[in-house]
Structures are given as structure tokens and as C-alpha cells.
PDB file of C-alpha atoms in Angstrom:
ATOM      1  CA  MET A 299     -53.479  -1.314  31.507  1.00  0.00           C
ATOM      2  CA  PRO A 300     -53.513   1.603  29.088  1.00  0.00           C
ATOM      3  CA  ALA A 301     -53.104   0.879  25.402  1.00  0.00           C
ATOM      4  CA  PRO A 302     -49.619   1.822  24.179  1.00  0.00           C
ATOM      5  CA  ASP A 303     -49.243   4.842  21.909  1.00  0.00           C
ATOM      6  CA  HIS A 304     -46.552   3.134  19.833  1.00  0.00           C
ATOM      7  CA  ARG A 305     -45.873  -0.126  17.981  1.00  0.00           C
ATOM      8  CA  LEU A 306     -44.387  -3.155  19.703  1.00  0.00           C
ATOM      9  CA  TYR A 307     -40.636  -2.684  20.318  1.00  0.00           C
ATOM     10  CA  GLU A 308     -40.645   1.051  19.517  1.00  0.00           C
ATOM     11  CA  SER A 309     -40.142   1.536  23.239  1.00  0.00           C
ATOM     12  CA  HIS A 310     -38.045  -0.715  25.403  1.00  0.00           C
ATOM     13  CA  PRO A 311     -40.494  -2.885  27.347  1.00  0.00           C
ATOM     14  CA  VAL A 312     -40.459  -2.174  31.076  1.00  0.00           C
ATOM     15  CA  VAL A 313     -42.745  -4.891  32.368  1.00  0.00           C
ATOM     16  CA  ASN A 314     -41.864  -7.798  34.604  1.00  0.00           C
ATOM     17  CA  SER A 315     -43.656 -11.021  33.699  1.00  0.00           C
ATOM     18  CA  LEU A 316     -44.898 -11.329  37.304  1.00  0.00           C
ATOM     19  CA  ILE A 317     -46.940  -8.128  36.977  1.00  0.00           C
ATOM     20  CA  LEU A 318     -49.849 -10.110  35.511  1.00  0.00           C
ATOM     21  CA  HIS A 319     -49.782 -12.503  38.479  1.00  0.00           C
ATOM     22  CA  HIS A 320     -49.804  -9.641  40.996  1.00  0.00           C
ATOM     23  CA  LEU A 321     -52.489  -7.729  39.095  1.00  0.00           C
ATOM     24  CA  GLY A 322     -54.658 -10.841  39.068  1.00  0.00           C
ATOM     25  CA  HIS A 323     -54.249 -11.311  42.813  1.00  0.00           C
ATOM     26  CA  GLY A 324     -54.932  -7.657  43.626  1.00  0.00           C
ATOM     27  CA  ASP A 325     -51.429  -7.051  44.990  1.00  0.00           C
ATOM     28  CA  VAL A 326     -50.941  -4.095  42.625  1.00  0.00           C
ATOM     29  CA  GLN A 327     -53.289  -1.888  40.651  1.00  0.00           C
ATOM     30  CA  VAL A 328     -52.882  -0.047  37.396  1.00  0.00           C
ATOM     31  CA  ARG A 329     -53.449   3.650  37.981  1.00  0.00           C
ATOM     32  CA  PRO A 330     -53.493   6.603  35.592  1.00  0.00           C
ATOM     33  CA  ASP A 331     -50.714   9.180  35.540  1.00  0.00           C
ATOM     34  CA  ILE A 332     -50.279  11.277  38.669  1.00  0.00           C
ATOM     35  CA  GLU A 333     -51.565  14.832  38.471  1.00  0.00           C
ATOM     36  CA  ARG A 334     -50.334  15.983  41.890  1.00  0.00           C
ATOM     37  CA  TYR A 335     -49.678  15.055  45.509  1.00  0.00           C
ATOM     38  CA  ASP A 336     -51.727  16.412  48.390  1.00  0.00           C
ATOM     39  CA  GLY A 337     -49.946  15.186  51.497  1.00  0.00           C
ATOM     40  CA  ALA A 338     -50.607  11.435  51.729  1.00  0.00           C
ATOM     41  CA  GLU A 339     -53.204  11.636  48.977  1.00  0.00           C
ATOM     42  CA  VAL A 340     -52.410  11.243  45.322  1.00  0.00           C
ATOM     43  CA  ARG A 341     -54.620  12.881  42.707  1.00  0.00           C
ATOM     44  CA  PHE A 342     -54.621  11.116  39.358  1.00  0.00           C
ATOM     45  CA  ARG A 343     -55.295  12.612  35.935  1.00  0.00           C
ATOM     46  CA  ASP A 344     -58.631  10.818  35.665  1.00  0.00           C
ATOM     47  CA  GLY A 345     -59.840  12.712  38.770  1.00  0.00           C
ATOM     48  CA  SER A 346     -59.561   9.788  41.185  1.00  0.00           C
ATOM     49  CA  VAL A 347     -57.841  10.212  44.548  1.00  0.00           C
ATOM     50  CA  ALA A 348     -56.216   7.608  46.806  1.00  0.00           C
ATOM     51  CA  GLY A 349     -54.153   7.666  49.989  1.00  0.00           C
ATOM     52  CA  TYR A 350     -50.740   6.031  50.182  1.00  0.00           C
ATOM     53  CA  ASP A 351     -48.228   5.414  52.974  1.00  0.00           C
ATOM     54  CA  MET A 352     -45.301   5.286  50.569  1.00  0.00           C
ATOM     55  CA  ILE A 353     -44.593   6.221  46.964  1.00  0.00           C
ATOM     56  CA  VAL A 354     -41.644   4.670  45.138  1.00  0.00           C
ATOM     57  CA  HIS A 355     -40.514   6.409  41.981  1.00  0.00           C
ATOM     58  CA  ALA A 356     -38.767   3.926  39.704  1.00  0.00           C
ATOM     59  CA  THR A 357     -36.555   6.196  37.662  1.00  0.00           C
ATOM     60  CA  GLY A 358     -34.445   3.573  35.890  1.00  0.00           C
ATOM     61  CA  TYR A 359     -30.805   4.264  35.211  1.00  0.00           C
ATOM     62  CA  VAL A 360     -28.639   6.787  33.464  1.00  0.00           C
ATOM     63  CA  LEU A 361     -26.000   5.700  30.972  1.00  0.00           C
ATOM     64  CA  ASP A 362     -22.616   6.902  32.201  1.00  0.00           C
ATOM     65  CA  TYR A 363     -18.930   6.094  31.869  1.00  0.00           C
ATOM     66  CA  PRO A 364     -17.468   8.095  34.772  1.00  0.00           C
ATOM     67  CA  PHE A 365     -13.911   6.935  33.978  1.00  0.00           C
ATOM     68  CA  LEU A 366     -13.985   8.651  30.543  1.00  0.00           C
ATOM     69  CA  ASP A 367     -14.422  12.322  29.765  1.00  0.00           C
ATOM     70  CA  ARG A 368     -17.718  12.727  27.903  1.00  0.00           C
ATOM     71  CA  ASP A 369     -15.967  14.696  25.153  1.00  0.00           C
ATOM     72  CA  LEU A 370     -13.953  11.598  24.227  1.00  0.00           C
ATOM     73  CA  LEU A 371     -17.185   9.782  23.314  1.00  0.00           C
ATOM     74  CA  ASP A 372     -18.910  12.736  21.605  1.00  0.00           C
ATOM     75  CA  TRP A 373     -21.962  12.670  23.871  1.00  0.00           C
ATOM     76  CA  ARG A 374     -25.221  13.876  22.309  1.00  0.00           C
ATOM     77  CA  ALA A 375     -27.912  14.333  24.959  1.00  0.00           C
ATOM     78  CA  HIS A 376     -28.380  10.894  26.564  1.00  0.00           C
ATOM     79  CA  ALA A 377     -25.743   8.731  24.857  1.00  0.00           C
ATOM     80  CA  PRO A 378     -22.429   8.868  23.018  1.00  0.00           C
ATOM     81  CA  ASP A 379     -22.500   9.407  19.256  1.00  0.00           C
ATOM     82  CA  LEU A 380     -20.620   6.307  18.158  1.00  0.00           C
ATOM     83  CA  LEU A 381     -20.634   4.423  14.871  1.00  0.00           C
ATOM     84  CA  LEU A 382     -22.625   1.218  15.358  1.00  0.00           C
ATOM     85  CA  ASN A 383     -23.015   2.319  19.005  1.00  0.00           C
ATOM     86  CA  MET A 384     -19.429   1.229  19.617  1.00  0.00           C
ATOM     87  CA  ILE A 385     -16.822   2.938  17.388  1.00  0.00           C
ATOM     88  CA  SER A 386     -15.461   6.392  18.141  1.00  0.00           C
ATOM     89  CA  ARG A 387     -15.786   8.795  15.244  1.00  0.00           C
ATOM     90  CA  ARG A 388     -12.599  10.641  16.253  1.00  0.00           C
ATOM     91  CA  PHE A 389     -10.267   8.111  17.823  1.00  0.00           C
ATOM     92  CA  ALA A 390      -9.201   5.043  15.848  1.00  0.00           C
ATOM     93  CA  ASN A 391      -8.365   3.108  19.008  1.00  0.00           C
ATOM     94  CA  LEU A 392     -11.448   3.852  21.123  1.00  0.00           C
ATOM     95  CA  PHE A 393     -14.307   1.335  21.204  1.00  0.00           C
ATOM     96  CA  VAL A 394     -17.193   0.811  23.615  1.00  0.00           C
ATOM     97  CA  LEU A 395     -18.628  -2.700  23.681  1.00  0.00           C
ATOM     98  CA  GLY A 396     -22.034  -3.422  25.149  1.00  0.00           C
ATOM     99  CA  MET A 397     -23.522   0.089  24.832  1.00  0.00           C
ATOM    100  CA  VAL A 398     -26.502  -1.096  22.861  1.00  0.00           C
ATOM    101  CA  GLU A 399     -30.050  -1.976  23.798  1.00  0.00           C
ATOM    102  CA  SER A 400     -32.251  -4.249  21.766  1.00  0.00           C
ATOM    103  CA  SER A 401     -34.901  -6.769  22.485  1.00  0.00           C
ATOM    104  CA  GLY A 402     -33.219 -10.143  22.068  1.00  0.00           C
ATOM    105  CA  LEU A 403     -29.698  -9.000  21.095  1.00  0.00           C
ATOM    106  CA  GLY A 404     -28.119 -10.771  24.064  1.00  0.00           C
ATOM    107  CA  TRP A 405     -24.612 -12.115  24.288  1.00  0.00           C
ATOM    108  CA  GLN A 406     -24.458 -13.037  20.600  1.00  0.00           C
ATOM    109  CA  GLY A 407     -24.673  -9.354  19.681  1.00  0.00           C
ATOM    110  CA  ARG A 408     -21.879  -8.501  22.117  1.00  0.00           C
ATOM    111  CA  TYR A 409     -19.792 -11.355  20.696  1.00  0.00           C
ATOM    112  CA  GLU A 410     -20.291  -9.964  17.186  1.00  0.00           C
ATOM    113  CA  GLN A 411     -19.274  -6.512  18.444  1.00  0.00           C
ATOM    114  CA  ALA A 412     -16.072  -8.030  19.818  1.00  0.00           C
ATOM    115  CA  GLU A 413     -15.384  -9.780  16.497  1.00  0.00           C
ATOM    116  CA  LEU A 414     -15.654  -6.465  14.651  1.00  0.00           C
ATOM    117  CA  VAL A 415     -13.411  -4.663  17.143  1.00  0.00           C
ATOM    118  CA  ALA A 416     -10.771  -7.416  16.894  1.00  0.00           C
ATOM    119  CA  ALA A 417     -10.880  -7.270  13.087  1.00  0.00           C
ATOM    120  CA  ALA A 418     -10.683  -3.456  13.094  1.00  0.00           C
ATOM    121  CA  ILE A 419      -7.694  -3.467  15.462  1.00  0.00           C
ATOM    122  CA  GLY A 420      -6.004  -6.100  13.305  1.00  0.00           C
ATOM    123  CA  LEU A 421      -6.561  -4.024  10.167  1.00  0.00           C
ATOM    124  CA  ALA A 422      -5.274  -0.869  11.876  1.00  0.00           C
ATOM    125  CA  ASP A 423      -2.161  -2.786  12.903  1.00  0.00           C
ATOM    126  CA  THR A 424      -1.443  -4.271   9.460  1.00  0.00           C
ATOM    127  CA  ASP A 425      -2.747  -1.513   7.157  1.00  0.00           C
ATOM    128  CA  PRO A 426      -3.541   1.801   8.889  1.00  0.00           C
ATOM    129  CA  ALA A 427      -4.487   3.468   5.597  1.00  0.00           C
ATOM    130  CA  ALA A 428      -7.056   0.753   4.789  1.00  0.00           C
ATOM    131  CA  ALA A 429      -8.406   1.002   8.341  1.00  0.00           C
ATOM    132  CA  ALA A 430      -8.805   4.769   7.944  1.00  0.00           C
ATOM    133  CA  ARG A 431     -10.643   4.272   4.637  1.00  0.00           C
ATOM    134  CA  TRP A 432     -12.964   1.708   6.228  1.00  0.00           C
ATOM    135  CA  ARG A 433     -13.769   4.038   9.139  1.00  0.00           C
ATOM    136  CA  ALA A 434     -14.352   6.951   6.760  1.00  0.00           C
ATOM    137  CA  ALA A 435     -16.678   4.841   4.597  1.00  0.00           C
ATOM    138  CA  LEU A 436     -18.624   3.691   7.654  1.00  0.00           C
ATOM    139  CA  ALA A 437     -18.924   7.266   8.949  1.00  0.00           C
ATOM    140  CA  ALA A 438     -20.028   8.556   5.531  1.00  0.00           C
ATOM    141  CA  SER A 439     -22.795   5.988   5.175  1.00  0.00           C
ATOM    142  CA  PRO A 440     -23.741   4.512   8.545  1.00  0.00           C
ATOM    143  CA  PRO A 441     -26.296   1.703   8.334  1.00  0.00           C
ATOM    144  CA  ASP A 442     -29.878   2.166   9.481  1.00  0.00           C
ATOM    145  CA  LEU A 443     -30.088   0.268  12.763  1.00  0.00           C
ATOM    146  CA  THR A 444     -33.801   0.820  13.366  1.00  0.00           C
ATOM    147  CA  GLY A 445     -35.137  -2.052  11.271  1.00  0.00           C
ATOM    148  CA  GLY A 446     -37.941   0.283  10.223  1.00  0.00           C
ATOM    149  CA  TYR A 447     -39.111   1.034  13.758  1.00  0.00           C
ATOM    150  CA  ARG A 448     -39.656   4.608  14.958  1.00  0.00           C
ATOM    151  CA  TYR A 449     -38.224   4.380  18.450  1.00  0.00           C
ATOM    152  CA  LEU A 450     -39.591   6.819  20.988  1.00  0.00           C
ATOM    153  CA  LYS A 451     -37.409   9.875  21.565  1.00  0.00           C
ATOM    154  CA  LEU A 452     -36.620   9.024  25.184  1.00  0.00           C
ATOM    155  CA  GLY A 453     -33.280   9.031  26.957  1.00  0.00           C
ATOM    156  CA  ARG A 454     -33.508   5.305  27.654  1.00  0.00           C
ATOM    157  CA  MET A 455     -34.044   4.692  23.926  1.00  0.00           C
ATOM    158  CA  ALA A 456     -31.056   6.800  22.769  1.00  0.00           C
ATOM    159  CA  TYR A 457     -28.940   3.740  21.966  1.00  0.00           C
ATOM    160  CA  TYR A 458     -31.714   1.277  21.090  1.00  0.00           C
ATOM    161  CA  VAL A 459     -31.413  -0.709  17.870  1.00  0.00           C
ATOM    162  CA  ASN A 460     -33.299  -3.425  16.047  1.00  0.00           C
ATOM    163  CA  LYS A 461     -31.601  -6.743  16.766  1.00  0.00           C
ATOM    164  CA  ASP A 462     -31.703  -8.067  13.198  1.00  0.00           C
ATOM    165  CA  ALA A 463     -30.610  -4.792  11.574  1.00  0.00           C
ATOM    166  CA  TYR A 464     -27.810  -4.362  14.118  1.00  0.00           C
ATOM    167  CA  ARG A 465     -26.440  -7.884  13.819  1.00  0.00           C
ATOM    168  CA  ALA A 466     -26.567  -7.672  10.000  1.00  0.00           C
ATOM    169  CA  ALA A 467     -24.614  -4.388  10.126  1.00  0.00           C
ATOM    170  CA  LEU A 468     -22.016  -5.894  12.467  1.00  0.00           C
ATOM    171  CA  ARG A 469     -21.544  -8.910  10.197  1.00  0.00           C
ATOM    172  CA  GLU A 470     -21.329  -6.716   7.078  1.00  0.00           C
ATOM    173  CA  GLN A 471     -18.711  -4.437   8.634  1.00  0.00           C
ATOM    174  CA  THR A 472     -16.703  -7.383   9.984  1.00  0.00           C
ATOM    175  CA  ARG A 473     -16.723  -8.881   6.489  1.00  0.00           C
ATOM    176  CA  ALA A 474     -15.636  -5.540   4.986  1.00  0.00           C
ATOM    177  CA  VAL A 475     -12.746  -5.223   7.450  1.00  0.00           C
ATOM    178  CA  ARG A 476     -11.620  -8.797   6.890  1.00  0.00           C
ATOM    179  CA  GLU A 477     -11.717  -8.302   3.099  1.00  0.00           C
ATOM    180  CA  ALA A 478      -9.618  -5.157   3.493  1.00  0.00           C
ATOM    181  CA  THR A 479      -7.032  -6.935   5.657  1.00  0.00           C
ATOM    182  CA  GLY A 480      -3.825  -7.162   3.717  1.00  0.00           C
ATOM    183  CA  SER A 481      -5.198  -4.991   0.908  1.00  0.00           C
ATOM    184  CA  SER A 482      -3.826  -1.529   0.387  1.00  0.00           C
ATOM    185  CA  THR A 483      -6.589  -0.691  -2.109  1.00  0.00           C
ATOM    186  CA  GLY A 484      -9.436  -0.958   0.358  1.00  0.00           C
ATOM    187  CA  ALA A 485     -11.349  -3.276  -1.952  1.00  0.00           C
ATOM    188  CA  GLY A 486     -14.460  -4.670  -0.407  1.00  0.00           C
ATOM    189  CA  MET A 487     -15.014  -1.744   1.965  1.00  0.00           C
ATOM    190  CA  ARG A 488     -18.535  -0.325   2.121  1.00  0.00           C
TER     191      ARG A 488
END
């Protein structure tokens, strides 16, 4: 297999653990990038040529929320531009849970997203001015969610975060909202 041109986790891994088994048994082969097709023959960038009965292009998926107008989520190229990948910058009552990719984030990360949304809704209900200040502070200084990684500039990486940095940001913002609850001064907001 070709050596990656990036550090571990700077691109979302797209390898099934069974690939090593099938490579070892000769069921599949690693080939270089395709240069062009000539009928049933495929010409690869290394100059090799092979014939194939079928070619399957695995194109992945495209992030989409067809039930919402893209303008509502402030789409930028391949993904919405949301605070913490979940909070609308323009609408105080619009949240998107689960629109985050990270190696190992799992259900705990989604649970922590839900905790923050519940706290933010509670603050907006009890003290709308404090909620507005919290949102403004978050928008003015959004946390770095990369954990120091330089993620590849690919569509599938548009909403990728570092698990530890993301979970720390969620916990910090949940704490800030909870501290602001019941306070009209906004103390504790960052």
C-alpha cells in the first residue's frame, strides 16, 4: 500500500480491517491511481495495464439535510458553518446534533453535544440576555477543535475534529452555560 502523505488521523481512515486478510489471500490487489480507461483495460499511473470486467467507484457520501434550506445552516462548501459543528450562528434555537466526525468520538461525544444543547435551551428560556452573551462570546472566540492536526482539505473532512479537543470544548461550554444560568451578569462565560 502506498505510504500516506499525511500524519495519522489528519485524514479520516477509510480502510476496513478485513482488507489485510483479503490482500494476504490475493482476493484484492493494491493498484496505483488510474490514469485512464481504454475499453475494458485500465491504464494506471505507473504505466501498468490490466483488464477488468467491472469497475466499482466507491464515492462515499455527501453530507446533506434535505429538509432544511442550506441558507439556514450557513453552508460553506461541503458542510454547514456552525459553532462547535452544532450551533447556528444566526438562529438561537437551531442546533444540529451528530454532524461531527472524529476517530473515537462515538456516542459519548453525541451525549455531550446533547447536554450542551439542553443547557443552552435552558439558559435561553430563563435568561435570554445571558444566552445571547454566551453565544456571542463563543462566536467571537471559537475553540480550536483540531487538537493540533492539519486535517486534509477534503469535503469528507470538512466537519472533522479531534476527539479530545472537541469533548473538552463541549464540556467547557456546558460549564460556562450552567454557570451563567440564573445570572444576569454572564459571569463565567468564556
